Tab-separated table of C-alpha atoms and ligand atoms in Angstrom:
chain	number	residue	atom	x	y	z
A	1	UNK	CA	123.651	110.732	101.335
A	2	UNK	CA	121.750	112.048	98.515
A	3	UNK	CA	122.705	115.395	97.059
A	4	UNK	CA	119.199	116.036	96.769
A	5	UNK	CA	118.882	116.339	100.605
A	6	UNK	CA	121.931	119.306	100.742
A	7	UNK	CA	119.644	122.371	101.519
A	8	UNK	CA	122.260	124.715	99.705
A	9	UNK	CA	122.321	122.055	96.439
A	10	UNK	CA	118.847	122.142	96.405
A	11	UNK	CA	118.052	125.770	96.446
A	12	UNK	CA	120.946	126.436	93.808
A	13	UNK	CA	119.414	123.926	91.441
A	14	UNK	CA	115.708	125.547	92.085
A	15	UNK	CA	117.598	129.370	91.473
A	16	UNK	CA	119.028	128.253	88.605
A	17	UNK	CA	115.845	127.385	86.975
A	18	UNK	CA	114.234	130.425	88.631
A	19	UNK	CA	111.590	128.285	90.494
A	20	UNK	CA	109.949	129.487	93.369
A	21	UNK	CA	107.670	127.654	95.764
A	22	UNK	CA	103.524	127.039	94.664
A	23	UNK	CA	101.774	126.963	97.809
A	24	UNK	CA	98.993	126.514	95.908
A	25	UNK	CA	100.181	122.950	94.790
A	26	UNK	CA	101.278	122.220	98.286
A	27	UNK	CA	105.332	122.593	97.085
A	28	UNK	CA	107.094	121.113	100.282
A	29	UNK	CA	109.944	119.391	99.177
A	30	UNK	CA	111.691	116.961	101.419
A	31	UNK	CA	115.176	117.448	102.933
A	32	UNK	CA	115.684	115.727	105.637
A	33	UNK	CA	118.071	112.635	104.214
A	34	UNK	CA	116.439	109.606	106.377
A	35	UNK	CA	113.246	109.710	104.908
A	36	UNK	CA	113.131	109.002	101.540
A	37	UNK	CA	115.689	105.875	101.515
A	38	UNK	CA	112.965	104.544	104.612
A	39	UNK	CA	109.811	104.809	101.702
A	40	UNK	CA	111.845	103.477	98.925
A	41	UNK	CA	112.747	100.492	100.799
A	42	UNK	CA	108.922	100.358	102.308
A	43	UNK	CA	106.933	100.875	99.663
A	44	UNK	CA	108.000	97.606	98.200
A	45	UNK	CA	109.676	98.633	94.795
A	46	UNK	CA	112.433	96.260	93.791
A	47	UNK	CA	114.289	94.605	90.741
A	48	UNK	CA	110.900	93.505	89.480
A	49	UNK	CA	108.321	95.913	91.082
A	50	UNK	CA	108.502	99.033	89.104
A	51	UNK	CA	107.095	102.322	91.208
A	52	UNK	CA	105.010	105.338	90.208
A	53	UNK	CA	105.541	108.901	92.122
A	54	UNK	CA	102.773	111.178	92.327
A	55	UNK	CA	104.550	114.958	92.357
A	56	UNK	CA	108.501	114.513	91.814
A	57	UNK	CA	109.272	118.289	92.949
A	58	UNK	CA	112.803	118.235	92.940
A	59	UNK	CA	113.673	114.613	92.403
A	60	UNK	CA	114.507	113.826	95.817
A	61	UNK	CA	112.322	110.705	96.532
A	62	UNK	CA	112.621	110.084	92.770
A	63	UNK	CA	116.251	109.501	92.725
A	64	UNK	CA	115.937	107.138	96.010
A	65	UNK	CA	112.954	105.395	93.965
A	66	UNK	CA	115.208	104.605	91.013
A	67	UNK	CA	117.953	103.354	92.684
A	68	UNK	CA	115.499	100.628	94.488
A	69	UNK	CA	112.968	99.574	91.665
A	70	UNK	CA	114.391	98.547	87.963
A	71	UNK	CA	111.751	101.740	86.597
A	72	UNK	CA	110.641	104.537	88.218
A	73	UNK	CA	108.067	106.598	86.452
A	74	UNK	CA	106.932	110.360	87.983
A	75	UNK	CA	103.551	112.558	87.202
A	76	UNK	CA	104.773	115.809	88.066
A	77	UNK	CA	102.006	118.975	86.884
A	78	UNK	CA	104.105	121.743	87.027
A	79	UNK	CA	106.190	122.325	84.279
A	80	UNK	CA	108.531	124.741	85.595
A	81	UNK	CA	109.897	121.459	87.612
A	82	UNK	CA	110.502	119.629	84.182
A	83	UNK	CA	114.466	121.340	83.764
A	84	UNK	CA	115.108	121.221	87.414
A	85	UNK	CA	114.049	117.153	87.157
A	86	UNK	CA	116.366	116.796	84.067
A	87	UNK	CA	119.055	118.240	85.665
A	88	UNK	CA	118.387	116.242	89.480
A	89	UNK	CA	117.843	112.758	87.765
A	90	UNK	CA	120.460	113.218	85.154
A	91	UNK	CA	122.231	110.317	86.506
A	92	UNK	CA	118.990	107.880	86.360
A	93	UNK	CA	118.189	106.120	82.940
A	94	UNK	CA	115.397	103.659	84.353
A	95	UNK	CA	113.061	106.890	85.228
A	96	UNK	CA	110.615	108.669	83.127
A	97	UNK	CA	108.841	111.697	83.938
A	98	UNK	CA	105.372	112.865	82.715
A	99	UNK	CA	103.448	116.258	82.962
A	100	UNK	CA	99.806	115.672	83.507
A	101	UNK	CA	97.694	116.366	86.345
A	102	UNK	CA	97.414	112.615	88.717
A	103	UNK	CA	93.714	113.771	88.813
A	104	UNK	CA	93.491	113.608	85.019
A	105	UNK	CA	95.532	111.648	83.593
A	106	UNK	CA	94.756	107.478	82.434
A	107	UNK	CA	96.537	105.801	85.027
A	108	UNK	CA	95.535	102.252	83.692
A	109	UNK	CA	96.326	103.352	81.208
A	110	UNK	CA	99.974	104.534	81.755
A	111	UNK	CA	100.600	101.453	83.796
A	112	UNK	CA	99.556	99.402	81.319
A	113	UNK	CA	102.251	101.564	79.101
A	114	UNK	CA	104.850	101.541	81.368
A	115	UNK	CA	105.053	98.505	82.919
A	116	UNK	CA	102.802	95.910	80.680
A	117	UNK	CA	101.758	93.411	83.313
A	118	UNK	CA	104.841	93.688	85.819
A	119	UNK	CA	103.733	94.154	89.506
A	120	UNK	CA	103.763	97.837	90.521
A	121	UNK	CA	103.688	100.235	93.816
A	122	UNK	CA	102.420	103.662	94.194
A	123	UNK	CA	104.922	106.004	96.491
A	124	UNK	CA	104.046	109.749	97.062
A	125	UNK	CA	104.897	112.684	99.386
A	126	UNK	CA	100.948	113.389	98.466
A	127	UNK	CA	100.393	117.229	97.761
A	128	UNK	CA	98.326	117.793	100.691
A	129	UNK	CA	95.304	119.805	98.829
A	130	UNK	CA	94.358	116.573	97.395
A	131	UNK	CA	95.639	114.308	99.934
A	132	UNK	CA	91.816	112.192	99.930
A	133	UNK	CA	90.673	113.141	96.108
A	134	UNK	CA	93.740	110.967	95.217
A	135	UNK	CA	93.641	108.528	97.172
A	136	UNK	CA	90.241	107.735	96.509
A	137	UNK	CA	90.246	108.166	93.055
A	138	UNK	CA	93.657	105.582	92.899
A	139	UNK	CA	90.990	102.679	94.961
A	140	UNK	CA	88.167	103.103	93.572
A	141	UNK	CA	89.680	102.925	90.580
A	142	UNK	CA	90.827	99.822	91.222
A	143	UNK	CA	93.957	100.420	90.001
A	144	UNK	CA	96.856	96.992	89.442
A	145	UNK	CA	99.078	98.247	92.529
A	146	UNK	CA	100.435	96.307	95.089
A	147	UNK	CA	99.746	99.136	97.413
A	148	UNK	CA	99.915	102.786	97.849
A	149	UNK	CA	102.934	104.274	99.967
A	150	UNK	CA	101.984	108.191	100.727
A	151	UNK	CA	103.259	110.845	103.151
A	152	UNK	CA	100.003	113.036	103.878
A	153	UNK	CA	99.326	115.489	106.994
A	154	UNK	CA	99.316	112.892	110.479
A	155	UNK	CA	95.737	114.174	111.158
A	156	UNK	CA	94.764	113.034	107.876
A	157	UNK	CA	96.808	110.225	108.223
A	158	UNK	CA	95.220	109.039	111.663
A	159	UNK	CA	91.558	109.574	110.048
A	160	UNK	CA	92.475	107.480	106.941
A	161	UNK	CA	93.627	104.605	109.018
A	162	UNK	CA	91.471	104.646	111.731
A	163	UNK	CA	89.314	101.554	111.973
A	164	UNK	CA	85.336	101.868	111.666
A	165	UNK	CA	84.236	101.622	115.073
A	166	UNK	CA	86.895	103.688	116.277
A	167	UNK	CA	86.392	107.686	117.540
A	168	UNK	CA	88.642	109.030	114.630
A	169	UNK	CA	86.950	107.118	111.985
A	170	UNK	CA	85.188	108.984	109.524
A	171	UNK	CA	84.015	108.324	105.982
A	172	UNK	CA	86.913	107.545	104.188
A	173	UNK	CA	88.351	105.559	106.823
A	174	UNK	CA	85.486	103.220	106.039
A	175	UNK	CA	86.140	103.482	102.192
A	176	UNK	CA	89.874	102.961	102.725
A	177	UNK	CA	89.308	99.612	104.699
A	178	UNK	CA	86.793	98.200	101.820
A	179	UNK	CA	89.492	98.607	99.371
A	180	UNK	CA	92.911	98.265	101.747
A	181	UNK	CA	94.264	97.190	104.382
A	182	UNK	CA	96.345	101.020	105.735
A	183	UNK	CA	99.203	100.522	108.332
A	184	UNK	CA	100.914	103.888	109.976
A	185	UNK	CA	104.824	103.497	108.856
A	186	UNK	CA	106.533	106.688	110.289
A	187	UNK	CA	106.061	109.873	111.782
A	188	UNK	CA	108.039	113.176	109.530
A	189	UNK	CA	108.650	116.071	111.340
A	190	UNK	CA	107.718	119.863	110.011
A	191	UNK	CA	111.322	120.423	110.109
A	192	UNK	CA	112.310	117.821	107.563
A	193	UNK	CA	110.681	120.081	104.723
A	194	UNK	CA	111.703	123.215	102.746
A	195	UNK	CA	109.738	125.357	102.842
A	196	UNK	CA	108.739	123.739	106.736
A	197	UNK	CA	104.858	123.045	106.770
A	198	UNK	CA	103.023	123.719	109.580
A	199	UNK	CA	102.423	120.302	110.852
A	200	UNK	CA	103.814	116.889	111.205
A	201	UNK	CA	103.312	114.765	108.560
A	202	UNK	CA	102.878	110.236	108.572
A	203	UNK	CA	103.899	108.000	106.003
A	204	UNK	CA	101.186	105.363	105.683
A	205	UNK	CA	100.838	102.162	103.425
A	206	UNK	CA	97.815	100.741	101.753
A	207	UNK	CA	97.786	97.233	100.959
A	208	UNK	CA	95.331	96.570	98.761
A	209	UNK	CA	93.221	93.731	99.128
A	210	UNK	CA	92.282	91.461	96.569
A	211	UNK	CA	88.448	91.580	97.755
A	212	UNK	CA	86.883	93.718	100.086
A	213	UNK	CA	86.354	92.733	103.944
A	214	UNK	CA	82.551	92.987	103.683
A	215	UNK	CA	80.043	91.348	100.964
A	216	UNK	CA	78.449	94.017	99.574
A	217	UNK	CA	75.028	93.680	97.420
A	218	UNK	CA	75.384	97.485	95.614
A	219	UNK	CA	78.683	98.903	95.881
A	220	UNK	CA	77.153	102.014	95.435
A	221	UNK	CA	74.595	101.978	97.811
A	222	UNK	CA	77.647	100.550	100.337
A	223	UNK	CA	79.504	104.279	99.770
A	224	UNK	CA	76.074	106.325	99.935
A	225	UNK	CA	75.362	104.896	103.461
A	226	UNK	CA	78.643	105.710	105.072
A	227	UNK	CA	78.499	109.346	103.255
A	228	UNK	CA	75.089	109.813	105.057
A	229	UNK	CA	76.224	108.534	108.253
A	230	UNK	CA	78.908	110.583	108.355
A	231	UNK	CA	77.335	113.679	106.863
A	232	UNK	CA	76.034	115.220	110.349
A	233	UNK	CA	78.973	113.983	112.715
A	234	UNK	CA	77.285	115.529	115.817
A	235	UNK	CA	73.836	113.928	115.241
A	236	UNK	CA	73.139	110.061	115.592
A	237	UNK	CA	73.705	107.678	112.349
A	238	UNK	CA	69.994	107.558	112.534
A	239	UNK	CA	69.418	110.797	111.939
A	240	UNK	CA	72.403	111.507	109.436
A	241	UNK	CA	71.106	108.379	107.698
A	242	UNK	CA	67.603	109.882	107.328
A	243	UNK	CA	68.463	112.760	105.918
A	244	UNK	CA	71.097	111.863	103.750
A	245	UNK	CA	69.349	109.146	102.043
A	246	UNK	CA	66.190	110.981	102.285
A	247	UNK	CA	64.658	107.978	104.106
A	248	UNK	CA	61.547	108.229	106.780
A	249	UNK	CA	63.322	107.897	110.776
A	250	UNK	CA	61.154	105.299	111.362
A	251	UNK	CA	62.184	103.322	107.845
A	252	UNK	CA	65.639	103.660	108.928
A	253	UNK	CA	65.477	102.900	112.769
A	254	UNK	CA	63.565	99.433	111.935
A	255	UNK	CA	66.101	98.556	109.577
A	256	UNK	CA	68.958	99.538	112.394
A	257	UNK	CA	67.207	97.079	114.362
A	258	UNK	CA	66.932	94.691	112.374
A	259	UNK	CA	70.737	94.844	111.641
A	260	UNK	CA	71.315	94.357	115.593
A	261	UNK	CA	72.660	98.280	115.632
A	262	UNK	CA	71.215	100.697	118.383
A	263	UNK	CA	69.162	103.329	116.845
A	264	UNK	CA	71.192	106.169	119.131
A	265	UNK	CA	74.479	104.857	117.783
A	266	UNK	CA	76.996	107.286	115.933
A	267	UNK	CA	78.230	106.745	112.657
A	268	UNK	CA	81.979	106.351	114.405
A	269	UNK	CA	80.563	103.688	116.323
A	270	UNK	CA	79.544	101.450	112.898
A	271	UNK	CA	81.523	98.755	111.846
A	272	UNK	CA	82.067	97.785	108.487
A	273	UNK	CA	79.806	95.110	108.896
A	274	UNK	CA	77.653	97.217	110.256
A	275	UNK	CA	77.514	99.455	106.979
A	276	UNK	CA	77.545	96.347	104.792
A	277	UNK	CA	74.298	95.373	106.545
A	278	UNK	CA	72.826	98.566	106.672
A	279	UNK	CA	73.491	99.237	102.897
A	280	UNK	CA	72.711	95.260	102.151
A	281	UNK	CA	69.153	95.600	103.622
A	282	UNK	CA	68.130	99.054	101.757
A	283	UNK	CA	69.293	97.357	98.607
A	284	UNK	CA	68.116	94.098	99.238
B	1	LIG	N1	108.297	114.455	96.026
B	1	LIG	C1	108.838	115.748	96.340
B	1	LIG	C2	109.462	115.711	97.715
B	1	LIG	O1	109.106	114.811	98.491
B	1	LIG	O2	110.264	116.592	98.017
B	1	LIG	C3	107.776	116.860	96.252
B	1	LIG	C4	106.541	116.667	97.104
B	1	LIG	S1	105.474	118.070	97.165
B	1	LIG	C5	104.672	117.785	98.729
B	1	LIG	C6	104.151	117.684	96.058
B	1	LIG	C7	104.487	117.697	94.571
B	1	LIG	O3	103.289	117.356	93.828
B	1	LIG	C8	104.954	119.032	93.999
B	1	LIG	O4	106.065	118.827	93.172
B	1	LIG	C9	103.760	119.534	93.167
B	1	LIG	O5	104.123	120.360	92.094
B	1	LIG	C10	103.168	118.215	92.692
B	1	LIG	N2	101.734	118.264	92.356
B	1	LIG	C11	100.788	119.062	92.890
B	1	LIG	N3	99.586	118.783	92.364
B	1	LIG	C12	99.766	117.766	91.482
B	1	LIG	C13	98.896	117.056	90.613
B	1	LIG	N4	97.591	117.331	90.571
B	1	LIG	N5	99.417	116.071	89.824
B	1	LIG	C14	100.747	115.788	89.874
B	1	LIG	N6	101.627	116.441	90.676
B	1	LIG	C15	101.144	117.421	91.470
């Protein structure tokens, strides 16, 4: 069992260093022991797939990280953690750490850097006041991962891999499934966290695909569709559509017909072909 998962190890290292908790940053720190061996071995890092962590905090899924992939290398954006990770992975020599901001920093750049042209995996317990801004950014990006392994909120876990077509679906399940294919992995309780959040928390994977599900015409116009559509939840797509793309009803309920979609359908109800038909005909 990792020493990283002994409550009264941990919060002598942190004292030490006089760090305190950032809610702000969304500082939960895992220490219950099961879970990070479960995402190293998961997320798919080995002897020749190399791993990046988003947010190190103490080192906990770090250390697990290193001992499963030949390099580990962790963004962490507080600096006050910087000592306390010195100290935590002191026994590592295949991990590097960086300060920078995962919003901010080149990350095609770094894993271009890091790893040259060696496969690599993303694994994260995802500070959860950027849970989707990262996520996002890390697809659309088009980043050269295998996949993305992240422990988010479940609630934001079920939305991100909920199917189009499906009640929980919203926009970003739709933009997950164009660039991924996300599978639910494990359920982590409140309790396995110091300080304890208030919910439960999912481990989910994204494997991302090597081309999307739908043929798209305009990428762009693609994401602006499901935006709309999901921009009034309460109202039809119709409607949402209409005034999110600034299109005439009529305009858009023709071209919902013509794409074999009801005009009183909700955007939760859409399909990804459904989208992909939608955006291919405004486009077209
Ligand atoms: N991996 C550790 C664990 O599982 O115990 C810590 C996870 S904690 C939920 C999130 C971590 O992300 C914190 O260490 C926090 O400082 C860091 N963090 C927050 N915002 C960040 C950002 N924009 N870029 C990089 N790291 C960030």
């Amino acid at each position: 069992m990792s020493k990283l998962t002994d409550i009264s190890y941990v919060k002598g290292v942190l004292a030490k260093h006089g760090f305190t908790f950032s809610k702000a940053l969304g500082q939960n720190f895992l220490i219950n022991p099961s879970v990070c061996p479960k995402m190293a071995e998961m997320c798919g890092c080995n002897e020749n797939v190399g791993v990046i962590e988003i947010g190190p905090g103490a080192g906990v899924l770090t250390s697990e990280l290193a001992k499963t992939a030949y390099k580990a290398v962790a963004v962490e954006l507080d600096k006050r953690l910087l000592p306390v990770l010195a100290e935590t992975l002191s026994e590592h020599d295949n991990v590097k750490v960086i300060n920078g901001d995962v919003m901010k920093l080149d990350l095609k750049q770094l894993i271009q850097e890091e790893f040259g042209g060696g496969e690599v995996v993303i694994c994260a317990n995802l500070p959860y006041y950027i849970t989707s801004p990262v996520i996002m950014r890390i697809l659309e990006e088009r980043l050269p991962i295998k996949s993305l392994t992240v422990m988010v909120q479940k609630e934001a876990a079920e939305r991100i891999c909920a199917a189009p077509g499906t009640r929980q679906s919203g926009a970003i399940s739709a933009a997950v499934h164009y660039y991924s294919q996300p599978e639910m992995l494990f359920k982590v309780s409140a309790g396995s966290f110091l300080p304890a959040p208030k919910v439960d928390s999912e481990v989910i994977k994204l494997n991302i695909l090597k081309e999307p599900p739908v043929q798209v015409t305009d990428e762009t116009m693609f994401f602006k569709v499901v935006k709309a559509a999901f921009m009034q939840r309460r109202k039809t797509a119709a409607n949402s559509l209409s005034a999110g793309l600034g299109m005439p009803k009529t305009q858009i309920n023709s071209l919902l017909e013509k794409s074999g979609i009801k005009p009183s359908a909700r955007a939760e109800e859409l399909t990804m072909q459904d989208f992909a038909k939608i955006a291919n005909s405004i486009s077209n």
